[in-house]
CSV table of C-alpha atoms in Angstrom, one decimal:
chain,number,residue,atom,x,y,z
A,859,MET,CA,0.1,-0.6,-0.1
A,860,VAL,CA,0.8,3.1,-0.4
A,861,THR,CA,0.7,6.4,1.4
A,862,SER,CA,3.0,9.1,0.3
A,863,SER,CA,4.1,11.1,-2.4
A,864,VAL,CA,8.0,8.9,-2.1
A,865,LEU,CA,6.8,5.9,-4.2
A,866,PRO,CA,9.0,2.9,-2.1
A,867,LYS,CA,9.1,0.1,-4.3
A,868,VAL,CA,7.9,-3.3,-3.6
A,869,VAL,CA,7.7,-6.9,-4.7
A,870,ASP,CA,5.0,-8.5,-4.1
A,871,ASP,CA,5.2,-12.2,-4.3
A,872,ALA,CA,2.2,-13.3,-2.9
A,873,GLY,CA,1.7,-11.3,0.6
A,874,GLU,CA,4.1,-13.0,2.6
A,875,GLY,CA,4.9,-12.0,5.9
A,876,GLU,CA,2.0,-9.6,5.4
A,877,ALA,CA,-0.6,-9.2,8.0
A,878,ASN,CA,-3.3,-9.7,5.2
A,879,PRO,CA,-2.1,-11.7,2.3
A,880,ARG,CA,-1.6,-11.5,-0.9
A,881,ARG,CA,-3.7,-14.5,-2.8
A,882,ALA,CA,-6.5,-14.6,-4.2
A,883,LYS,CA,-7.7,-16.2,-7.4
A,884,TRP,CA,-9.7,-13.9,-10.5
A,885,TRP,CA,-12.9,-15.7,-9.6
A,886,TYR,CA,-12.9,-14.4,-6.0
A,887,ALA,CA,-13.1,-11.0,-7.9
A,888,THR,CA,-15.1,-11.8,-9.6
A,889,PHE,CA,-17.9,-13.3,-6.6
A,890,HIS,CA,-16.4,-10.2,-4.5
A,891,SER,CA,-17.6,-7.1,-8.0
A,892,VAL,CA,-20.7,-9.5,-8.6
A,893,THR,CA,-21.5,-9.1,-4.7
A,894,ALA,CA,-21.3,-5.0,-4.5
A,895,MET,CA,-22.7,-4.4,-8.7
A,896,VAL,CA,-25.6,-6.5,-8.9
A,897,GLY,CA,-27.9,-5.1,-4.9
A,898,ALA,CA,-31.8,-5.0,-5.3
A,899,GLY,CA,-32.1,-1.9,-7.4
A,900,VAL,CA,-32.3,-4.7,-10.0
A,901,LEU,CA,-35.7,-4.6,-8.7
A,902,SER,CA,-36.5,-1.1,-9.7
A,903,LEU,CA,-34.6,-1.8,-14.1
A,904,PRO,CA,-38.7,-1.2,-15.3
A,905,TYR,CA,-39.7,0.5,-13.9
A,906,ALA,CA,-37.1,2.9,-15.8
A,907,MET,CA,-37.7,1.7,-18.6
A,908,ALA,CA,-41.8,2.6,-18.6
A,909,HIS,CA,-39.7,5.9,-18.4
A,910,LEU,CA,-37.8,5.5,-21.5
A,911,GLY,CA,-40.1,3.2,-23.6
A,912,TRP,CA,-38.3,-0.2,-25.5
A,913,GLY,CA,-35.5,1.7,-27.6
A,914,PRO,CA,-34.4,3.9,-25.3
A,915,GLY,CA,-34.0,1.9,-21.7
A,916,THR,CA,-32.7,-1.0,-23.9
A,917,ALA,CA,-29.8,1.2,-25.2
A,918,ALA,CA,-29.6,2.8,-22.0
A,919,LEU,CA,-28.6,-0.2,-20.6
A,920,VAL,CA,-26.3,-1.4,-23.4
A,921,VAL,CA,-24.3,1.9,-23.3
A,922,SER,CA,-24.2,1.7,-19.5
A,923,TRP,CA,-22.8,-1.5,-18.9
A,924,GLY,CA,-20.0,-0.5,-22.0
A,925,MET,CA,-19.2,2.8,-20.7
A,926,THR,CA,-18.9,1.2,-16.5
A,927,LEU,CA,-16.6,-1.8,-18.1
A,928,TYR,CA,-14.8,0.7,-20.3
A,929,THR,CA,-13.6,2.7,-16.7
A,930,LEU,CA,-13.7,-0.3,-14.5
A,931,ARG,CA,-10.5,-1.8,-16.7
A,932,LEU,CA,-9.2,2.0,-16.6
A,933,LEU,CA,-9.3,1.5,-12.6
A,934,ILE,CA,-7.6,-2.0,-13.2
A,935,GLU,CA,-4.4,-0.9,-15.3
A,936,LEU,CA,-4.2,2.6,-13.1
A,937,HIS,CA,-3.7,0.1,-9.8
A,938,GLU,CA,-0.1,-0.4,-10.7
A,939,CYS,CA,0.6,2.7,-13.1
A,940,VAL,CA,3.8,2.6,-11.7
A,941,PRO,CA,6.4,-0.4,-12.0
A,942,GLY,CA,6.9,-1.9,-9.2
A,943,VAL,CA,4.0,0.0,-6.9
A,944,ARG,CA,0.6,-1.2,-5.8
A,945,PHE,CA,-2.2,1.7,-5.7
A,946,ASP,CA,-4.1,-0.3,-2.7
A,947,ARG,CA,-6.6,2.7,-1.8
A,948,TYR,CA,-8.5,5.1,-3.8
A,949,ARG,CA,-6.4,7.3,-0.8
A,950,ASP,CA,-3.1,5.4,-2.4
A,951,LEU,CA,-4.0,6.7,-6.1
A,952,GLY,CA,-5.2,10.1,-5.3
A,953,ALA,CA,-2.3,10.7,-3.9
A,954,HIS,CA,-0.4,9.6,-6.7
A,955,ALA,CA,-2.0,11.4,-9.1
A,956,LEU,CA,-3.1,15.2,-7.6
A,957,GLY,CA,-0.3,15.3,-4.6
A,958,PRO,CA,-0.4,13.7,-1.6
A,959,ARG,CA,-1.7,16.6,0.2
A,960,LEU,CA,-5.1,17.7,-2.6
A,961,GLY,CA,-5.4,14.2,-3.1
A,962,PRO,CA,-6.3,11.8,-0.4
A,963,TRP,CA,-9.1,15.0,0.7
A,964,LEU,CA,-10.7,14.9,-3.2
A,965,VAL,CA,-10.8,11.3,-3.0
A,966,VAL,CA,-11.8,10.0,0.1
A,967,PRO,CA,-14.3,11.7,0.8
A,968,GLN,CA,-16.3,10.8,-2.2
A,969,GLN,CA,-15.4,7.1,-1.9
A,970,LEU,CA,-16.7,7.0,2.1
A,971,ILE,CA,-20.1,8.6,1.0
A,972,VAL,CA,-20.5,5.4,-1.3
A,973,GLN,CA,-19.1,3.1,1.3
A,974,LEU,CA,-21.1,4.2,3.4
A,975,GLY,CA,-24.1,5.5,2.2
A,976,CYS,CA,-24.4,2.0,0.1
A,977,ASP,CA,-23.8,0.6,4.1
A,978,VAL,CA,-27.1,2.4,5.3
A,979,VAL,CA,-29.0,1.2,2.9
A,980,TYR,CA,-27.8,-1.9,3.3
A,981,MET,CA,-28.4,-2.1,6.9
A,982,VAL,CA,-32.2,-0.9,6.5
A,983,ILE,CA,-32.9,-3.2,3.3
A,984,GLY,CA,-31.8,-6.1,5.4
A,985,GLY,CA,-34.0,-5.2,8.1
A,986,LYS,CA,-36.5,-4.7,5.8
A,987,CYS,CA,-36.6,-7.8,4.2
A,988,LEU,CA,-37.0,-9.8,6.8
A,989,MET,CA,-39.7,-8.3,8.3
A,990,LYS,CA,-41.5,-9.1,5.1
A,991,PHE,CA,-40.0,-12.9,5.2
A,992,ALA,CA,-41.1,-13.7,8.7
A,993,GLU,CA,-44.2,-12.4,8.0
A,994,SER,CA,-45.0,-14.8,5.2
A,995,VAL,CA,-44.1,-17.6,6.5
A,996,SER,CA,-44.4,-17.6,10.7
A,997,SER,CA,-48.0,-15.9,11.7
A,998,TRP,CA,-46.0,-14.9,15.3
A,999,SER,CA,-44.3,-12.7,13.3
A,1000,ARG,CA,-47.5,-10.8,13.1
A,1001,ALA,CA,-47.6,-10.0,16.7
A,1002,PRO,CA,-47.8,-5.6,17.2
A,1003,GLN,CA,-44.6,-5.5,18.7
A,1004,LEU,CA,-43.1,-7.1,15.6
A,1005,HIS,CA,-44.5,-4.7,13.1
A,1006,HIS,CA,-41.7,-3.3,14.0
A,1007,GLN,CA,-38.6,-2.2,11.2
A,1008,SER,CA,-36.4,-1.2,14.1
A,1009,TYR,CA,-36.0,-4.8,15.4
A,1010,TRP,CA,-35.5,-6.6,12.7
A,1011,ILE,CA,-33.0,-4.1,11.0
A,1012,CYS,CA,-31.3,-4.9,14.9
A,1013,ILE,CA,-31.7,-8.2,14.2
A,1014,PHE,CA,-29.8,-7.7,11.1
A,1015,GLY,CA,-27.3,-6.0,12.7
A,1016,ALA,CA,-26.0,-8.2,15.3
A,1017,SER,CA,-25.5,-10.7,12.3
A,1018,GLN,CA,-22.9,-7.5,10.8
A,1019,PHE,CA,-21.4,-7.5,14.2
A,1020,LEU,CA,-20.0,-11.1,13.9
A,1021,LEU,CA,-19.2,-11.1,10.0
A,1022,SER,CA,-17.5,-7.9,10.8
A,1023,GLN,CA,-15.2,-9.8,12.7
A,1024,LEU,CA,-13.3,-11.5,9.8
A,1025,PRO,CA,-10.1,-10.1,8.6
A,1026,SER,CA,-10.3,-9.1,5.4
A,1027,LEU,CA,-12.0,-8.6,2.2
A,1028,ASP,CA,-10.2,-11.9,1.7
A,1029,SER,CA,-11.2,-14.0,4.8
A,1030,ILE,CA,-15.2,-13.4,3.5
A,1031,THR,CA,-14.7,-14.4,0.3
A,1032,ALA,CA,-17.5,-17.5,1.0
A,1033,VAL,CA,-19.4,-14.4,1.9
A,1034,SER,CA,-19.5,-12.5,-0.8
A,1035,LEU,CA,-19.9,-15.7,-3.1
A,1036,ALA,CA,-22.8,-16.7,-0.9
A,1037,ALA,CA,-24.2,-12.9,-1.8
A,1038,ALA,CA,-23.4,-12.8,-5.1
A,1039,ALA,CA,-25.4,-16.4,-6.1
A,1040,MET,CA,-28.4,-15.0,-3.0
A,1041,SER,CA,-28.1,-12.1,-5.9
A,1042,VAL,CA,-29.3,-14.2,-9.6
A,1043,GLY,CA,-31.4,-15.7,-7.7
A,1044,TYR,CA,-34.0,-13.4,-6.9
A,1045,SER,CA,-33.0,-11.8,-10.0
A,1046,THR,CA,-34.2,-14.9,-12.0
A,1047,ILE,CA,-37.0,-15.4,-9.6
A,1048,SER,CA,-38.1,-12.0,-10.8
A,1049,TRP,CA,-38.0,-12.2,-14.5
A,1050,ALA,CA,-39.7,-15.6,-14.9
A,1051,ALA,CA,-41.9,-14.3,-12.8
A,1052,CYS,CA,-42.8,-12.5,-15.0
A,1053,LEU,CA,-42.5,-14.1,-17.9
A,1054,ALA,CA,-44.9,-17.2,-16.1
A,1055,ARG,CA,-47.0,-14.7,-15.0
A,1056,GLY,CA,-47.7,-12.9,-18.6
A,1057,THR,CA,-49.8,-9.5,-19.4
A,1058,PRO,CA,-52.7,-8.3,-17.5
A,1059,ALA,CA,-54.4,-9.6,-20.5
A,1060,ALA,CA,-53.1,-13.4,-21.1
A,1061,ALA,CA,-53.7,-13.1,-17.2
A,1062,GLU,CA,-57.2,-12.2,-17.1
A,1063,GLY,CA,-58.5,-13.5,-20.1
A,1064,GLY,CA,-59.1,-10.2,-21.5
A,1065,GLY,CA,-59.1,-8.5,-24.7
A,1066,GLY,CA,-56.6,-5.3,-23.8
A,1067,GLY,CA,-53.5,-5.5,-22.8
A,1068,VAL,CA,-50.3,-3.5,-21.4
A,1069,SER,CA,-49.9,0.1,-22.9
A,1070,TYR,CA,-45.9,1.1,-23.5
A,1071,ALA,CA,-47.0,4.6,-24.3
A,1072,TYR,CA,-44.9,6.8,-21.8
A,1073,LYS,CA,-47.1,8.4,-19.3
A,1074,ASP,CA,-49.3,11.4,-18.9
A,1075,GLY,CA,-47.9,14.8,-17.7
A,1076,THR,CA,-46.1,18.1,-18.0
A,1077,ALA,CA,-42.9,18.2,-19.7
A,1078,ALA,CA,-40.9,19.3,-17.0
A,1079,ASP,CA,-43.1,15.9,-15.5
A,1080,SER,CA,-41.4,13.9,-18.3
A,1081,VAL,CA,-37.4,15.5,-18.2
A,1082,PHE,CA,-38.0,14.9,-13.8
A,1083,ARG,CA,-39.3,11.3,-15.2
A,1084,VAL,CA,-36.4,10.2,-17.6
A,1085,CYS,CA,-33.2,11.6,-15.7
A,1086,SER,CA,-33.9,9.2,-13.1
A,1087,ALA,CA,-34.8,6.7,-15.0
A,1088,LEU,CA,-31.0,7.3,-16.3
A,1089,GLY,CA,-29.8,7.5,-13.2
A,1090,GLN,CA,-31.2,4.5,-12.6
A,1091,VAL,CA,-29.5,2.3,-14.9
A,1092,ALA,CA,-26.3,4.9,-14.4
A,1093,PHE,CA,-25.9,3.5,-11.1
A,1094,ALA,CA,-27.6,0.2,-11.3
A,1095,TYR,CA,-23.4,-1.1,-12.1
A,1096,ALA,CA,-22.0,-0.2,-8.8
A,1097,GLY,CA,-18.7,-1.6,-7.8
A,1098,HIS,CA,-16.3,0.9,-8.8
A,1099,GLY,CA,-15.9,2.4,-5.3
A,1100,VAL,CA,-13.8,-1.0,-4.1
A,1101,VAL,CA,-12.9,-2.3,-7.0
A,1102,LEU,CA,-8.9,-1.3,-6.2
A,1103,GLU,CA,-9.3,-2.4,-2.8
A,1104,ILE,CA,-10.6,-5.6,-4.4
A,1105,GLN,CA,-6.7,-6.2,-7.5
A,1106,ALA,CA,-4.8,-5.7,-3.9
A,1107,THR,CA,-6.2,-9.5,-2.4
A,1108,ILE,CA,-4.8,-10.7,-5.7
A,1109,PRO,CA,-1.6,-11.6,-5.7
A,1110,SER,CA,0.8,-10.0,-8.8
A,1111,THR,CA,4.3,-10.3,-10.0
A,1112,PRO,CA,6.5,-8.3,-13.5
A,1113,THR,CA,5.5,-11.4,-15.2
A,1114,LYS,CA,1.8,-12.3,-14.1
A,1115,PRO,CA,0.9,-8.8,-12.7
A,1116,SER,CA,-2.5,-9.2,-11.2
A,1117,ARG,CA,-4.9,-7.1,-13.4
A,1118,GLY,CA,-4.8,-9.9,-15.9
A,1119,ALA,CA,-6.8,-11.7,-13.2
A,1120,MET,CA,-8.5,-9.2,-12.3
A,1121,TRP,CA,-10.3,-8.1,-15.9
A,1122,LYS,CA,-10.4,-11.2,-16.1
A,1123,GLY,CA,-13.4,-11.6,-12.9
A,1124,ALA,CA,-14.2,-8.3,-13.6
A,1125,VAL,CA,-15.6,-9.5,-16.8
A,1126,ALA,CA,-17.7,-12.1,-15.8
A,1127,ALA,CA,-18.5,-10.2,-12.9
A,1128,TYR,CA,-20.1,-8.2,-15.6
A,1129,LEU,CA,-21.4,-11.0,-17.6
A,1130,VAL,CA,-23.2,-12.4,-14.5
A,1131,THR,CA,-24.7,-8.9,-14.2
A,1132,ALA,CA,-25.9,-9.1,-17.9
A,1133,LEU,CA,-27.5,-12.2,-17.2
A,1134,CYS,CA,-29.3,-10.4,-13.8
A,1135,TYR,CA,-30.8,-7.0,-15.2
A,1136,PHE,CA,-31.8,-7.4,-18.5
A,1137,PRO,CA,-34.2,-10.5,-18.4
A,1138,VAL,CA,-35.3,-8.4,-15.5
A,1139,ALA,CA,-35.4,-4.5,-17.3
A,1140,ILE,CA,-37.4,-7.0,-20.5
A,1141,ALA,CA,-39.3,-9.9,-18.9
A,1142,GLY,CA,-40.4,-7.0,-16.4
A,1143,TYR,CA,-41.5,-4.0,-18.2
A,1144,TRP,CA,-42.9,-6.9,-20.6
A,1145,ALA,CA,-45.5,-8.0,-18.1
A,1146,PHE,CA,-46.9,-4.8,-16.8
A,1147,GLY,CA,-46.1,-2.2,-19.3
A,1148,ARG,CA,-45.9,1.5,-18.3
A,1149,ASP,CA,-48.0,0.2,-15.2
A,1150,VAL,CA,-45.1,-1.7,-13.7
A,1151,SER,CA,-44.7,-1.0,-9.7
A,1152,ASP,CA,-41.1,0.5,-8.4
A,1153,ASN,CA,-40.2,-2.6,-6.9
A,1154,VAL,CA,-41.4,-5.8,-9.6
A,1155,LEU,CA,-41.1,-8.5,-6.6
A,1156,VAL,CA,-43.6,-6.4,-4.7
A,1157,ALA,CA,-45.8,-6.1,-8.2
A,1158,LEU,CA,-45.8,-9.9,-8.4
A,1159,ARG,CA,-46.9,-10.8,-5.2
A,1160,ARG,CA,-48.0,-14.8,-6.1
A,1161,PRO,CA,-47.6,-17.3,-5.5
A,1162,PRO,CA,-46.0,-15.7,-1.8
A,1163,TRP,CA,-43.2,-18.7,-0.3
A,1164,LEU,CA,-41.8,-17.6,-3.8
A,1165,VAL,CA,-41.8,-13.6,-2.6
A,1166,ALA,CA,-41.0,-14.8,0.8
A,1167,ALA,CA,-37.8,-17.0,-1.0
A,1168,ALA,CA,-37.1,-13.7,-2.6
A,1169,ASN,CA,-36.4,-11.3,0.2
A,1170,MET,CA,-34.6,-14.1,1.8
A,1171,MET,CA,-32.3,-13.9,-1.3
A,1172,VAL,CA,-31.9,-10.3,-0.7
A,1173,VAL,CA,-31.0,-10.6,3.0
A,1174,VAL,CA,-28.0,-13.1,2.4
A,1175,HIS,CA,-27.2,-10.6,-0.4
A,1176,VAL,CA,-26.9,-7.3,1.5
A,1177,LEU,CA,-25.3,-8.8,4.2
A,1178,GLY,CA,-21.9,-9.8,1.7
A,1179,SER,CA,-22.8,-6.4,0.3
A,1180,TYR,CA,-22.2,-4.8,3.3
A,1181,GLN,CA,-19.1,-6.4,4.6
A,1182,VAL,CA,-17.3,-5.6,1.1
A,1183,TYR,CA,-17.8,-1.6,1.1
A,1184,ALA,CA,-17.3,-2.0,5.1
A,1185,MET,CA,-13.8,-3.7,4.4
A,1186,PRO,CA,-12.3,-0.9,3.4
A,1187,ILE,CA,-13.4,1.5,6.2
A,1188,PHE,CA,-12.7,-1.4,8.8
A,1189,GLU,CA,-8.7,-0.8,7.5
A,1190,THR,CA,-8.4,2.5,6.9
A,1191,LEU,CA,-10.2,2.8,10.6
A,1192,GLU,CA,-7.7,0.5,11.9
A,1193,THR,CA,-4.5,2.3,10.5
A,1194,ILE,CA,-6.1,5.5,11.9
A,1195,LEU,CA,-6.3,4.6,15.4
A,1196,ILE,CA,-2.5,2.2,15.0
A,1197,THR,CA,-0.4,5.2,13.4
A,1198,ARG,CA,-2.0,7.9,15.0
A,1199,ILE,CA,-3.7,6.9,19.2
A,1200,ARG,CA,-1.2,4.2,18.9
A,1201,LEU,CA,-2.8,1.1,19.4
A,1202,PRO,CA,-2.1,-2.7,19.3
A,1203,PRO,CA,-3.3,-4.2,16.6
A,1204,GLY,CA,-5.2,-7.6,16.8
A,1205,ALA,CA,-8.5,-8.5,18.3
A,1206,LEU,CA,-9.4,-6.7,20.9
A,1207,LEU,CA,-9.0,-3.3,18.4
A,1208,ARG,CA,-10.8,-5.4,16.1
A,1209,LEU,CA,-13.8,-6.3,18.5
A,1210,VAL,CA,-13.9,-2.6,19.4
A,1211,ALA,CA,-13.0,0.0,16.2
A,1212,ARG,CA,-15.5,-2.3,13.6
A,1213,SER,CA,-18.2,-2.6,16.3
A,1214,ALA,CA,-18.3,0.8,17.0
A,1215,TYR,CA,-18.5,1.8,13.4
A,1216,VAL,CA,-21.6,-1.5,13.3
A,1217,GLY,CA,-23.6,0.3,15.8
A,1218,LYS,CA,-23.4,3.5,14.7
A,1219,ASN,CA,-23.7,2.8,11.4
A,1220,ARG,CA,-27.3,1.4,12.3
A,1221,SER,CA,-28.4,4.4,14.6
A,1222,ASP,CA,-27.7,7.1,12.0
A,1223,ARG,CA,-31.0,6.3,10.3
A,1224,PRO,CA,-32.5,9.3,10.4
A,1225,PRO,CA,-36.3,9.3,9.9
A,1226,PRO,CA,-36.8,10.5,6.2
A,1227,ILE,CA,-34.2,7.7,4.6
A,1228,ALA,CA,-36.2,5.2,6.4
A,1229,ALA,CA,-39.4,6.0,4.4
A,1230,ARG,CA,-38.0,6.2,1.8
A,1231,THR,CA,-35.1,3.3,1.3
A,1232,ASP,CA,-36.3,1.6,-1.6
A,1233,ARG,CA,-36.3,4.6,-3.9
A,1234,ILE,CA,-32.9,5.9,-2.6
A,1235,PHE,CA,-31.6,1.4,-2.8
A,1236,ALA,CA,-33.1,2.3,-6.6
A,1237,SER,CA,-30.8,5.9,-7.0
A,1238,VAL,CA,-27.5,5.0,-5.4
A,1239,HIS,CA,-27.1,1.7,-6.5
A,1240,GLY,CA,-27.6,-1.3,-8.0
């Protein structure tokens, strides 16, 4: 890791002697990237398609997919743009590109906004989906005292207290694998259920059909709808905020730099993402037309057991996503405590620092954010 303007030559021999050894494979990068990129916001893509239409909506999905893959490739190349040096963190790359004083101040706040924002939203969406799952499968969960979403967020947060004790990104590979599999699972449930349901005319035996025309409204309404839809599509391809940290787990040598394995993992992740996003967007819009809900899973509702399974898959997915975005924050927090306050590294520091972050992250949930969680999630993350 580079933290100063004087760039040392780093000999990377798969991380021997390092606290967090570099031993990840390219498919580990795929798991982490899918977990960071694919989110429950995929369920709002049919809603975005309704505001854009068939042609512009499909074009926006394709162009955004290609552009973000290209920018991801640039970041992967920048990770080792100086021979013998690896920029493991955005603050390191920012210090190299913009100077040791200006760079971190410009780069770090933006990365923290993304990571902290996603973690807050993941905490809320995890608790909300956990509550919906419990209501679907158990009668006791309908007790009035359990209707408060805060209880379920606390339960979800308790699991994060445990997972946060895993030391590094390399150690949560199994969690990322489960999260990536679940994201594919609830995406598949969504588009398959839309195809099985068919259009309202076919489902009800009527002669009408869904409308794919644009919704009526003023010119200003139309502009805002289009801009909102483009924002949802653009931000669906997230994951750039942690790409350097993911690549930092891969070993690198002069003959076999890490960018090769990372690029292979990124391409695989984008193929998985395309298999999730395009079918959901197209099938959801086809089934409901311009009247599709901003969460196509909520619009389906039946069969209840399938919706319950999808909600639990979302819970498992955000368990992993929370950790992928939190790990760089944990590392930064512990580095500050070790270098500035001279606290000894180890399990005790990890327990205190990370538990404090998760607890504070749980409490920093303003009511306006809680009331509009789904919209925020769809707007800031895929």
